[in-house]
mmCIF file of C-alpha atoms in Angstrom:
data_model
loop_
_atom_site.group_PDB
_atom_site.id
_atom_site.type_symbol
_atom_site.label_atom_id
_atom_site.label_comp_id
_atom_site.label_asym_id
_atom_site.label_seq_id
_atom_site.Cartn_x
_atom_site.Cartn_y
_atom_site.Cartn_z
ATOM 1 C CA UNK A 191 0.000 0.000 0.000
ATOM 2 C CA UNK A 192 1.377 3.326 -0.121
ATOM 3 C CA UNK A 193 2.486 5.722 2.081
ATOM 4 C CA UNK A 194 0.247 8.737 3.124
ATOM 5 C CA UNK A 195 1.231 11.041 5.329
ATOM 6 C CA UNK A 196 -0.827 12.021 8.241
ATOM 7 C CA UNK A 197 -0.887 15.066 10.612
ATOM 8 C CA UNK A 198 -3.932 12.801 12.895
ATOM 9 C CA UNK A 199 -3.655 9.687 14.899
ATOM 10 C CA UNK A 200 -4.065 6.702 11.864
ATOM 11 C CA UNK A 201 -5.477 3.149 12.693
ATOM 12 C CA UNK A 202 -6.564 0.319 10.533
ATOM 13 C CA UNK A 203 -9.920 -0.936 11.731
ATOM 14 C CA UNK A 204 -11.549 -3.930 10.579
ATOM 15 C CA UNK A 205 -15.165 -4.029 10.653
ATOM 16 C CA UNK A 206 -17.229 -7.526 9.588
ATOM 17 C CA UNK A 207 -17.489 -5.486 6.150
ATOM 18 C CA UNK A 208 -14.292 -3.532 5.594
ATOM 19 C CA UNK A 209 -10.848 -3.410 6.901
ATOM 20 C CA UNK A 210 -9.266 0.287 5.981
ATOM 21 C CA UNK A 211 -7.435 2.974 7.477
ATOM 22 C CA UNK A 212 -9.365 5.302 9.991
ATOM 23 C CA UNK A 213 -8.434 9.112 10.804
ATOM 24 C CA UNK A 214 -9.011 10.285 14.282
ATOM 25 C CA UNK A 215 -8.644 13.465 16.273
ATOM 26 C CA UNK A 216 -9.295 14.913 19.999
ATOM 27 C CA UNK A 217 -10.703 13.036 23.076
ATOM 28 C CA UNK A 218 -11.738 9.582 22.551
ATOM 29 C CA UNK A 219 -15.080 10.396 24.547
ATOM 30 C CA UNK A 220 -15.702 13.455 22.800
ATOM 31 C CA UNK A 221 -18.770 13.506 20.392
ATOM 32 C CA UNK A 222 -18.461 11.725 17.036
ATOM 33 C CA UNK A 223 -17.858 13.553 14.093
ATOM 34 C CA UNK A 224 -17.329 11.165 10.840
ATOM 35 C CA UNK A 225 -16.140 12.666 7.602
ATOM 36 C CA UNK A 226 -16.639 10.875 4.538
ATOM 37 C CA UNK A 227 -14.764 12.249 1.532
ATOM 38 C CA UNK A 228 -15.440 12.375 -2.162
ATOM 39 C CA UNK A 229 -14.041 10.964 -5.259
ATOM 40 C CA UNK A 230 -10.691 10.924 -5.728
ATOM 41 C CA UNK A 231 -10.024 11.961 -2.564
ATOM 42 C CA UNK A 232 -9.185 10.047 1.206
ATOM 43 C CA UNK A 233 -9.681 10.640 4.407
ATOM 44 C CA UNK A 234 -6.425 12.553 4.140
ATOM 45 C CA UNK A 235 -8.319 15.411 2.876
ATOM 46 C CA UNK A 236 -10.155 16.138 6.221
ATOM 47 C CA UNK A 237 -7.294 16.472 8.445
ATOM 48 C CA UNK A 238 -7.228 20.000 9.023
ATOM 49 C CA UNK A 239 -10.650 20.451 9.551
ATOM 50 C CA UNK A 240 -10.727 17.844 12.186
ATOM 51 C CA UNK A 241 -7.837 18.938 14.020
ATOM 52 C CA UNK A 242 -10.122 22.315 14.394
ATOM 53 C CA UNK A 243 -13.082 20.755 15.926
ATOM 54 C CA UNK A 244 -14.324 22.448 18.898
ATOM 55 C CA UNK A 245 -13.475 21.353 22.319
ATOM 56 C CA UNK A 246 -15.356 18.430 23.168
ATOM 57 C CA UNK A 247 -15.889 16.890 19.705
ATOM 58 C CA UNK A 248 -13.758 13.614 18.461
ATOM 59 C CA UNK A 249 -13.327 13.597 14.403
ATOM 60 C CA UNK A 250 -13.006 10.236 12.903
ATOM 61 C CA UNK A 251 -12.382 10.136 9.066
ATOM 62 C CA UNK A 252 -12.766 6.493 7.314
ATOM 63 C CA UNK A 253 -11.044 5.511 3.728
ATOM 64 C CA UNK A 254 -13.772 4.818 2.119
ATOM 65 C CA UNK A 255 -14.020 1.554 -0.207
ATOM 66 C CA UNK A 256 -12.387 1.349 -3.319
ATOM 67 C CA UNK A 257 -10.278 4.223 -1.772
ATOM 68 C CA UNK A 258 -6.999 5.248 -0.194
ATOM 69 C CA UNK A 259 -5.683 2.593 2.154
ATOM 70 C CA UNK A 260 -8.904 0.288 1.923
ATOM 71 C CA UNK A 261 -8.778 -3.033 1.626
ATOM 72 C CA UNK A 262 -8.555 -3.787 -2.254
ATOM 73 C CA UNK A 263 -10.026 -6.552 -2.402
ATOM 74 C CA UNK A 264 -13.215 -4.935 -1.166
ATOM 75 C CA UNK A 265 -15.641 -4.255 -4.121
ATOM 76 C CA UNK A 266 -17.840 -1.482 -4.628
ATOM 77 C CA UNK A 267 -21.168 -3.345 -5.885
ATOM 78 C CA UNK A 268 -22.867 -0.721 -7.962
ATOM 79 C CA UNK A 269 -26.068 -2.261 -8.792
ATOM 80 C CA UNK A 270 -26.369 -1.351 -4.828
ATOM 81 C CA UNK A 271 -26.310 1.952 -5.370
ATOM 82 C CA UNK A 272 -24.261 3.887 -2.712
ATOM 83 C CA UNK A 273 -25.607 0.799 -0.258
ATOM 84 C CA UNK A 274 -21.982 -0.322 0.366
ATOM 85 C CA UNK A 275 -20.534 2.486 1.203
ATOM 86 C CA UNK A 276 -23.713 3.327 4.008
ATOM 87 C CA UNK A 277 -23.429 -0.208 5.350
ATOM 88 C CA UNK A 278 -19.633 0.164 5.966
ATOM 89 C CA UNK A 279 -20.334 3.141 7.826
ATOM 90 C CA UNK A 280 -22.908 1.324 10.092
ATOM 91 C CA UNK A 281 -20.544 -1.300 10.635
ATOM 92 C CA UNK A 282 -17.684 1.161 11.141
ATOM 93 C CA UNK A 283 -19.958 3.131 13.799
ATOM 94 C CA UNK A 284 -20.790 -0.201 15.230
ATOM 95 C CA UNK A 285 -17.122 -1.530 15.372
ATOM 96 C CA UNK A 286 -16.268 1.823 17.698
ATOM 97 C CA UNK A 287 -18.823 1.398 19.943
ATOM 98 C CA UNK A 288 -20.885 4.681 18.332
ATOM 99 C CA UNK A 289 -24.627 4.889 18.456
ATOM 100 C CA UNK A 290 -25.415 8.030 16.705
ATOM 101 C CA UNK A 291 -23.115 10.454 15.156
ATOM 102 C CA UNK A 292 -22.908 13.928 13.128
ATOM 103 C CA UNK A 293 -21.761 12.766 9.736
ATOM 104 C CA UNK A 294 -19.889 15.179 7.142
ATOM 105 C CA UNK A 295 -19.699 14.388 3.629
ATOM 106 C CA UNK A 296 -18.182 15.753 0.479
ATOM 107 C CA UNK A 297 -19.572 15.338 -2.807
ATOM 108 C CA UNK A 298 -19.816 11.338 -3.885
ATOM 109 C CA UNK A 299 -19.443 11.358 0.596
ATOM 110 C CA UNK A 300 -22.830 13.750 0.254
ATOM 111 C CA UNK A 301 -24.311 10.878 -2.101
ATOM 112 C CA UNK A 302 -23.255 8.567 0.698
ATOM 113 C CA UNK A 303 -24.866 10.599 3.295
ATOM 114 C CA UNK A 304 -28.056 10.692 1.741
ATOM 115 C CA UNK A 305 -28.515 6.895 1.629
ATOM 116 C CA UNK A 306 -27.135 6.619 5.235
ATOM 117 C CA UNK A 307 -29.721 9.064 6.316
ATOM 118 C CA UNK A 308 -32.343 6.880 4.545
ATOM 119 C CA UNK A 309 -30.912 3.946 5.998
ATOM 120 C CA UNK A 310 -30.014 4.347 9.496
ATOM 121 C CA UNK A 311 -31.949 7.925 10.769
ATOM 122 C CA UNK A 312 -31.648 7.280 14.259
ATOM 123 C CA UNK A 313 -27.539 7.265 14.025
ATOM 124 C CA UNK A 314 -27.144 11.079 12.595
ATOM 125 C CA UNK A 315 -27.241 13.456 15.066
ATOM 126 C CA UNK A 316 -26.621 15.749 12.326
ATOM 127 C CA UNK A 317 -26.005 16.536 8.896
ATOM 128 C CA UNK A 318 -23.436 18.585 7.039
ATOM 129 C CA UNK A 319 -23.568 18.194 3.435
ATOM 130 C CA UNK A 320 -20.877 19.513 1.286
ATOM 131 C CA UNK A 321 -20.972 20.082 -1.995
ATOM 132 C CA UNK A 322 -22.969 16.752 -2.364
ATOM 133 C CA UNK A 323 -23.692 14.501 -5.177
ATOM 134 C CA UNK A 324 -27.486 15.276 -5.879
ATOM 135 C CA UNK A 325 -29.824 12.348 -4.579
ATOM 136 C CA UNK A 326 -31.024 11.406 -7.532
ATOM 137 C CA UNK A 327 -27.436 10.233 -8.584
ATOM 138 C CA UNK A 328 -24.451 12.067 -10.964
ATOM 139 C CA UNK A 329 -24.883 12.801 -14.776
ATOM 140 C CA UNK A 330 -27.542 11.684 -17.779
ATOM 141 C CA UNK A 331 -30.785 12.260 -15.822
ATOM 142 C CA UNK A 332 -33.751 13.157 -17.841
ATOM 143 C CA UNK A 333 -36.475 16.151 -17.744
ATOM 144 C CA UNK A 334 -38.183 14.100 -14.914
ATOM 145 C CA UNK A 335 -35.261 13.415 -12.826
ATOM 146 C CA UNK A 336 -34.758 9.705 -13.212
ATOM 147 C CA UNK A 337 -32.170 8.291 -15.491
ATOM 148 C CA UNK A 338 -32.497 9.344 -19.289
ATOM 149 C CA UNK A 339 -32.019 5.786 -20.708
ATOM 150 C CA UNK A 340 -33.376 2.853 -18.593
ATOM 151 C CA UNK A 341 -30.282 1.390 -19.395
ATOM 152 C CA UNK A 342 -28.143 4.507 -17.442
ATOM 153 C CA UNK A 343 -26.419 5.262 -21.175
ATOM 154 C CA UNK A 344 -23.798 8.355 -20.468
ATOM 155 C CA UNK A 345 -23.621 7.689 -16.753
ATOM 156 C CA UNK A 346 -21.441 5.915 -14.256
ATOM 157 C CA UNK A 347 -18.373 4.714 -15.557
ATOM 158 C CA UNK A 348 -19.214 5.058 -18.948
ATOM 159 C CA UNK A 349 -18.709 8.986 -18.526
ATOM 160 C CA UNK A 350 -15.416 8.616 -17.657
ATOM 161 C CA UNK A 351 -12.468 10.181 -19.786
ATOM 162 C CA UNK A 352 -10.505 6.883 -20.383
ATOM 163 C CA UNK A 353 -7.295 9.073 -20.750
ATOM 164 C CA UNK A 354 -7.725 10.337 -17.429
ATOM 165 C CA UNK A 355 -8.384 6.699 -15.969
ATOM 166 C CA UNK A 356 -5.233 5.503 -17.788
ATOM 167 C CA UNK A 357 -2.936 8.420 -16.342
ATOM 168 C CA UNK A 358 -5.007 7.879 -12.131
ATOM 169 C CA UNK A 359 -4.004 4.193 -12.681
ATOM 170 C CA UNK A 360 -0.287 4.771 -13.752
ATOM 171 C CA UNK A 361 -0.085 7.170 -10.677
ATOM 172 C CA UNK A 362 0.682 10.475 -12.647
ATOM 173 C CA UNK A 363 1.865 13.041 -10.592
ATOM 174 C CA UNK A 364 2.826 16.038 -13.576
ATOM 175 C CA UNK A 365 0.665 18.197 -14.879
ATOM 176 C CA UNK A 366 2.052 17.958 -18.653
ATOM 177 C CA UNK A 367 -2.306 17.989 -20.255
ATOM 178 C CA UNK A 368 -4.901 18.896 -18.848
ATOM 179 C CA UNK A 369 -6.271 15.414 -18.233
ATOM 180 C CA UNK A 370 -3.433 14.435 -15.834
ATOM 181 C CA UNK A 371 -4.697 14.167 -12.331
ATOM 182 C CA UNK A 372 -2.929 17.006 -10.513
ATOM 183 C CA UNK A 373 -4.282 19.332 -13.178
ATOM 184 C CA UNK A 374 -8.128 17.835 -13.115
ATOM 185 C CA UNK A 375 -7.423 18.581 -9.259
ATOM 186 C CA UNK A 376 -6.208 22.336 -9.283
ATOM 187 C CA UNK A 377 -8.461 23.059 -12.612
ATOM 188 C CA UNK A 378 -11.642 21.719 -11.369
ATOM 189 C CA UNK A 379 -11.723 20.310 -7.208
ATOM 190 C CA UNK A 380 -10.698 23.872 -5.927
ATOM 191 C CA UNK A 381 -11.055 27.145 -7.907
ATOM 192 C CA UNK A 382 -8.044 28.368 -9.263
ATOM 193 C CA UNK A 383 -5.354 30.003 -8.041
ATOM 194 C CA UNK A 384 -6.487 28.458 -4.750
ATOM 195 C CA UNK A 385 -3.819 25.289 -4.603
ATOM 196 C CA UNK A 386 -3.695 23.532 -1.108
ATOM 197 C CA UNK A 387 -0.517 23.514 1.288
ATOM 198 C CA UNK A 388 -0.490 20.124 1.422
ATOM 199 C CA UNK A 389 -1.344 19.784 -2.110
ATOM 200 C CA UNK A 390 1.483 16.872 -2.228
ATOM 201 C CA UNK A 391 -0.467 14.359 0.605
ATOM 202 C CA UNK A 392 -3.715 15.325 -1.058
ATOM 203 C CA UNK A 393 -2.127 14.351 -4.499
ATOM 204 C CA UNK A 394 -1.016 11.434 -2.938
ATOM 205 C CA UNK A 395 -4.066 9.998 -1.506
ATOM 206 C CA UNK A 396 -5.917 10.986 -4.853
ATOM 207 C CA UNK A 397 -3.529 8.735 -6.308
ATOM 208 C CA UNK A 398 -4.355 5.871 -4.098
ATOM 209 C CA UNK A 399 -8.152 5.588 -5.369
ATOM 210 C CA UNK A 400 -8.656 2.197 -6.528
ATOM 211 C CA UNK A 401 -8.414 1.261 -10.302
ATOM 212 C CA UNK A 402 -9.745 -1.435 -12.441
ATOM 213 C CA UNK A 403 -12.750 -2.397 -14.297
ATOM 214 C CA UNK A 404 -14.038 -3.677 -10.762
ATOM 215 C CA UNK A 405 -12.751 -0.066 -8.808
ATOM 216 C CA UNK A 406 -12.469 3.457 -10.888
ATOM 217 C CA UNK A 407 -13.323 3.801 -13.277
ATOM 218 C CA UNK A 408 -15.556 0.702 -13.367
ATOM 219 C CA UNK A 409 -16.950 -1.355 -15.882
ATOM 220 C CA UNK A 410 -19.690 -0.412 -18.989
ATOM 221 C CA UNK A 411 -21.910 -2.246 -21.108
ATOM 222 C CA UNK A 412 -22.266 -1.461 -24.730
ATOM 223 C CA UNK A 413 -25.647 0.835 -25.445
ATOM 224 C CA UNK A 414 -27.915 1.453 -28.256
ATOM 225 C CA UNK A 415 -28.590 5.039 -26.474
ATOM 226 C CA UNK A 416 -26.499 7.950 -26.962
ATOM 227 C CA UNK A 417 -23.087 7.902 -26.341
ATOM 228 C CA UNK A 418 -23.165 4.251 -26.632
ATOM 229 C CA UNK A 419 -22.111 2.692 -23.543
ATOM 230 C CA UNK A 420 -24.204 2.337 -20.180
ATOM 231 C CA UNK A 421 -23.241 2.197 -16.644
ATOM 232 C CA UNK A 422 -21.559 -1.361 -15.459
ATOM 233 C CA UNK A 423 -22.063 -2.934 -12.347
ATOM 234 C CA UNK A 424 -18.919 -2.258 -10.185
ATOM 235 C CA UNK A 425 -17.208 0.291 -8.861
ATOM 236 C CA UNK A 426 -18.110 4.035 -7.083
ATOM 237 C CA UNK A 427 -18.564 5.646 -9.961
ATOM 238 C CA UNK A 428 -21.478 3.762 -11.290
ATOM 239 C CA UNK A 429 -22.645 3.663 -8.237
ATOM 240 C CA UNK A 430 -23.579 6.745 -8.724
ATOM 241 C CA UNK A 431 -25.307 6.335 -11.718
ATOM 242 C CA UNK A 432 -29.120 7.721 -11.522
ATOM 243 C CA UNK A 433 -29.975 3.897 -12.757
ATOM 244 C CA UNK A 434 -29.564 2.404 -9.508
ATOM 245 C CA UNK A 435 -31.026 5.460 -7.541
ATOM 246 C CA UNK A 436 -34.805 4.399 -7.833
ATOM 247 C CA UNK A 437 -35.545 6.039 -4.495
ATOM 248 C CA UNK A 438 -33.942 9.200 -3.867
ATOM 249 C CA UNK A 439 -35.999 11.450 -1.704
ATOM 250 C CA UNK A 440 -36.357 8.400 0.938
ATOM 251 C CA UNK A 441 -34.343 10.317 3.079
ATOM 252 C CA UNK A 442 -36.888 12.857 3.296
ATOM 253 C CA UNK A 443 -39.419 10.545 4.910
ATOM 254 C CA UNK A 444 -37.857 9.515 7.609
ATOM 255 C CA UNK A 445 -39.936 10.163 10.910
ATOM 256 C CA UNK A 446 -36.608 11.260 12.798
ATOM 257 C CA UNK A 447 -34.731 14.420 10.854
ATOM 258 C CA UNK A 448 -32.060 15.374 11.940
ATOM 259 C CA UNK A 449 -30.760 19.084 11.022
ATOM 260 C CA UNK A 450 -28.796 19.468 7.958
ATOM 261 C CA UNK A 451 -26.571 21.630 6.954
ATOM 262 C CA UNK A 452 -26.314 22.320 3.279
ATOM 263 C CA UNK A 453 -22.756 24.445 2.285
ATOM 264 C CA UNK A 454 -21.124 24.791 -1.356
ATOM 265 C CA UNK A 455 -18.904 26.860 -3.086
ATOM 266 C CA UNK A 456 -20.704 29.340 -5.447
ATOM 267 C CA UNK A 457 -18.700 28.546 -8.584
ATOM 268 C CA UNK A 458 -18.249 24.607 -8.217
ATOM 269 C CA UNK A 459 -17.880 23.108 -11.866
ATOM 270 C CA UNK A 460 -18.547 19.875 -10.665
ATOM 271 C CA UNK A 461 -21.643 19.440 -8.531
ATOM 272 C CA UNK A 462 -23.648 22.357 -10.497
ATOM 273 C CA UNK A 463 -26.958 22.497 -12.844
ATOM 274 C CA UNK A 464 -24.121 22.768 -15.468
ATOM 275 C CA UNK A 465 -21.801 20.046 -14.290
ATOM 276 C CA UNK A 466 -18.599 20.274 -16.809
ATOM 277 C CA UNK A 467 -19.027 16.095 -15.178
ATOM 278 C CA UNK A 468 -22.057 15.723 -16.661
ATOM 279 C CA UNK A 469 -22.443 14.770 -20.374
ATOM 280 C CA UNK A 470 -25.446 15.897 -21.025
ATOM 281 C CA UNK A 471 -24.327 19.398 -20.312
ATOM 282 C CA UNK A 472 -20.906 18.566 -22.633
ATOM 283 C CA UNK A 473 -23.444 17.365 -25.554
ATOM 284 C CA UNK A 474 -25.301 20.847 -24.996
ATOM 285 C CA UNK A 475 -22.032 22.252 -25.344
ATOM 286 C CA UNK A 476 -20.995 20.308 -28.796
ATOM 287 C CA UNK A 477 -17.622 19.213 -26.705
ATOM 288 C CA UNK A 478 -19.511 15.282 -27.493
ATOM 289 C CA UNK A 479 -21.102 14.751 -30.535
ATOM 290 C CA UNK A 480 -24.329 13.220 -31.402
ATOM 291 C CA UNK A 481 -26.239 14.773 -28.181
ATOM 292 C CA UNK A 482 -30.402 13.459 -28.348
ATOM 293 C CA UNK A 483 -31.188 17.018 -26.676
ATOM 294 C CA UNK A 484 -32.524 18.408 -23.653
ATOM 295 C CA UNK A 485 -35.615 16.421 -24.033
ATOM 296 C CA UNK A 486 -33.867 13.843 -23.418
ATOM 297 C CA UNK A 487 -31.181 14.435 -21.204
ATOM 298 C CA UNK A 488 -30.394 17.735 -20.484
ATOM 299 C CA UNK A 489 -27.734 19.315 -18.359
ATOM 300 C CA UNK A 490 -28.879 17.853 -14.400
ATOM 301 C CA UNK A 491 -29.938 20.678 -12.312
ATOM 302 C CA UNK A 492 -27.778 18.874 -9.357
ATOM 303 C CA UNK A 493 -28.108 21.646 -7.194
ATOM 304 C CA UNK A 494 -31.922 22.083 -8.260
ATOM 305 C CA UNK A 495 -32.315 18.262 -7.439
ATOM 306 C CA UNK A 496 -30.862 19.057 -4.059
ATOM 307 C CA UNK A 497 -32.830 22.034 -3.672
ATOM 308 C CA UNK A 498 -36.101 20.314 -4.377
ATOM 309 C CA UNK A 499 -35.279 17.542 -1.895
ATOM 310 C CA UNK A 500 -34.202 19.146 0.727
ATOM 311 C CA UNK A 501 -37.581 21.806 0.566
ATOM 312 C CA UNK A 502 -39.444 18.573 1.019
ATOM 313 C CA UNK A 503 -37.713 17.335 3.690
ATOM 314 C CA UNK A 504 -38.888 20.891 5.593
ATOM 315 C CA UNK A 505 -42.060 20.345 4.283
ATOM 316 C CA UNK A 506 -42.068 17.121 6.393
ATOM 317 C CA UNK A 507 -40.644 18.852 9.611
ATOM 318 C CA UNK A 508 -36.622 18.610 8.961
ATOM 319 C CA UNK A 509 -34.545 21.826 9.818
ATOM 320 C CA UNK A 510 -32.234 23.010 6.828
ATOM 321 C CA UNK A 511 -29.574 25.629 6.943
ATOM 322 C CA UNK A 512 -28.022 26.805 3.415
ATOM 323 C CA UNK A 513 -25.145 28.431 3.382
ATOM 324 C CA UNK A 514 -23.117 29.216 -0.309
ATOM 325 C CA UNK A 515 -19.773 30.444 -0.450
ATOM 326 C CA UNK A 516 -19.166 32.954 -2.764
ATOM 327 C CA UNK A 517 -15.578 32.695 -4.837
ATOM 328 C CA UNK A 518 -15.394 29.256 -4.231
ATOM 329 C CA UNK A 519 -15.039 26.102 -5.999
ATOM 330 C CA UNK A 520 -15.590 22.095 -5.101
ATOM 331 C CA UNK A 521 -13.773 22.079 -1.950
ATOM 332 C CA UNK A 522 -14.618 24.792 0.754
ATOM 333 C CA UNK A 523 -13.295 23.057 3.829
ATOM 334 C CA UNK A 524 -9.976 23.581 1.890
ATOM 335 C CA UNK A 525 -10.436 27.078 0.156
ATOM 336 C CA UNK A 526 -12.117 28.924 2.854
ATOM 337 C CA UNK A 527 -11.499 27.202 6.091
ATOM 338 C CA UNK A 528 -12.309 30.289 8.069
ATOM 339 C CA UNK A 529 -15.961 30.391 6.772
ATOM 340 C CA UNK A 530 -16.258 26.887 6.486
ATOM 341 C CA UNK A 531 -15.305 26.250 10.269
ATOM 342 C CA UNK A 532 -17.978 29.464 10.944
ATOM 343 C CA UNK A 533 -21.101 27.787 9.542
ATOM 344 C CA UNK A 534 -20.005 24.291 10.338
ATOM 345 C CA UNK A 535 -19.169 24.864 14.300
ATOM 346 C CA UNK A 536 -22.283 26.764 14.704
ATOM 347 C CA UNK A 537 -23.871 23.587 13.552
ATOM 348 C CA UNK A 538 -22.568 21.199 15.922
ATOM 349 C CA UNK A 539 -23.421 24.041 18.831
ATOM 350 C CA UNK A 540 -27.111 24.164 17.906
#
């Protein structure tokens, strides 16, 4: 495995699901906080913000699977939707002895979130959603929300720039195109100039994301739909195809909501109603040819979809706080810690 560095104390943990390597920070009976991180990312990428917790509070940051210093043999069974990923959480939780936590996640760790909320409502204490993956899934949904082929054609790891894939899976670490993944990173996760101090340990657990046609990016299955292939059935990335998200406002029914706060960067790229992710918003753009049109799959209004679900989930009694960061990207636990920590420590004090 390779070497991350870590400013936090590091364990491996092995759950009945998932052995991996575990982040943690201040008293061991402080209050939970879990982070869950996003693609091509690790727990790494928390570290900062859980060494400034509040008094009181103990961070704990898990590689997820298919990620960083998790077990590799551990498979990331798609047709599940995010269900693996929320079930190794429960068994994490378990496996420490924790019977309700906050939980923090970060983009495809927002898409995680939602399904764990669904799942397991009496564990969250609360919720802090950033940047999140839209419930209903990432890229190629249709005008009513769903997937726009049954199929999931132009989602999951079928959207995938194979260039990119080959370069994450021979460990690049220049920045010679603009597919290599330390440029995808400073072009696209952050907004430029913004570059991280630690930008070499957040490189390097970016690096470690699983790869394979069972891992990233995942398998795909040959489609008569536009552009011709359709999600497969392993791996994160189709996980979070809309396909295998039949359900995604369950998390607004549950009888028990927790509070939730919703925080993102006003000029994200990624998890936007314009998602440069997304193909049906590159097929708007003519960057891929062939595009069926917006009746068909048009650009997904992610942050709409979020939006939508989280104004039902107050219309059923939930408490939502939404705060956007303005001159900021993906990642604003990393470009604006100050606000970030402002909004997310008021949080855990109400």
């Amino acid at each position: 495995m390779p070497e991350i560095p870590v400013l936090t104390e590091s364990r491996r943990i092995r759950s009945p699901r998932l052995e991996t390597r575990v982040l943690f920070s201040g008293p061991e009976d402080g209050v939970p906080v879990i982070f869950v991180h996003g693609n091509l990312s690790a727990a790494t990428w928390w570290e900062e913000t859980m060494l400034r917790l509040p008094a009181g509070f103990r961070g704990i940051a898990p590689d997820l699977r298919g990620y960083g210093l998790a077990d590799p043999r551990a498979l990331v069974d798609a047709t599940r939707g995010l269900g693996d990923f929320s079930d190794d959480l429960a068994a994490l939780m378990d496996e420490l002895g924790l019977a309700r936590a906050h939980l923090v996640g970060h983009s495809l760790g927002g898409g995680v979130l939602w399904r764990f909320l669904a799942d397991h409502p009496g564990r969250v204490l609360s919720l802090v959603q950033v940047a999140p993956a839209s419930p209903h899934g990432f890229g190629a949904t249709g005008p009513s929300g769903g997937p726009a082929f049954a199929d999931g054609a132009g989602s999951g790891g079928a959207s995938v720039n194979p260039e990119f894939a080959k370069l994450l899976a021979a460990g690049a670490t220049g920045a010679d195109s603009p597919l290599h993944p330390l440029s995808v990173l400073n072009s696209y996760v952050w907004k430029p100039p913004f570059v991280p101090a630690r930008i070499a340990d957040i490189l390097a657990s970016a690096l470690a994301q699983h790869t394979g046609p069972k891992a990233y990016p995942g398998d795909a299955a040959a489609s008569p739909n536009w552009p011709g292939a359709a999600a497969g059935a392993w791996g994160p990335i189709n996980a979070l195809a809309p396909v295998y998200h039949p359900d995604p406002l369950a998390f607004t029914r549950v009888a028990e909501k927790p509070p939730i706060l919703w925080l993102r960067g006003a000029e994200d790229p990624v998890v936007s109603d314009a998602s440069l992710f997304d193909l049906g918003t590159l097929g708007q753009l003519g960057a891929v040819p062939g595009w069926p049109g917006a009746s068909v799959m048009p650009p997904q209004p992610m942050v709409g979809q979020t939006e939508t679900a989280l104004a039902a989930y107050e219309a059923g009694g939930g408490r939502v706080t939404r705060v956007v960061l303005a001159d900021c990207g993906h990642s604003p636990y990393l470009e604006q810690p100050g606000a970030f920590d402002r909004a997310f420590h008021a949080h855990l004090a109400g």
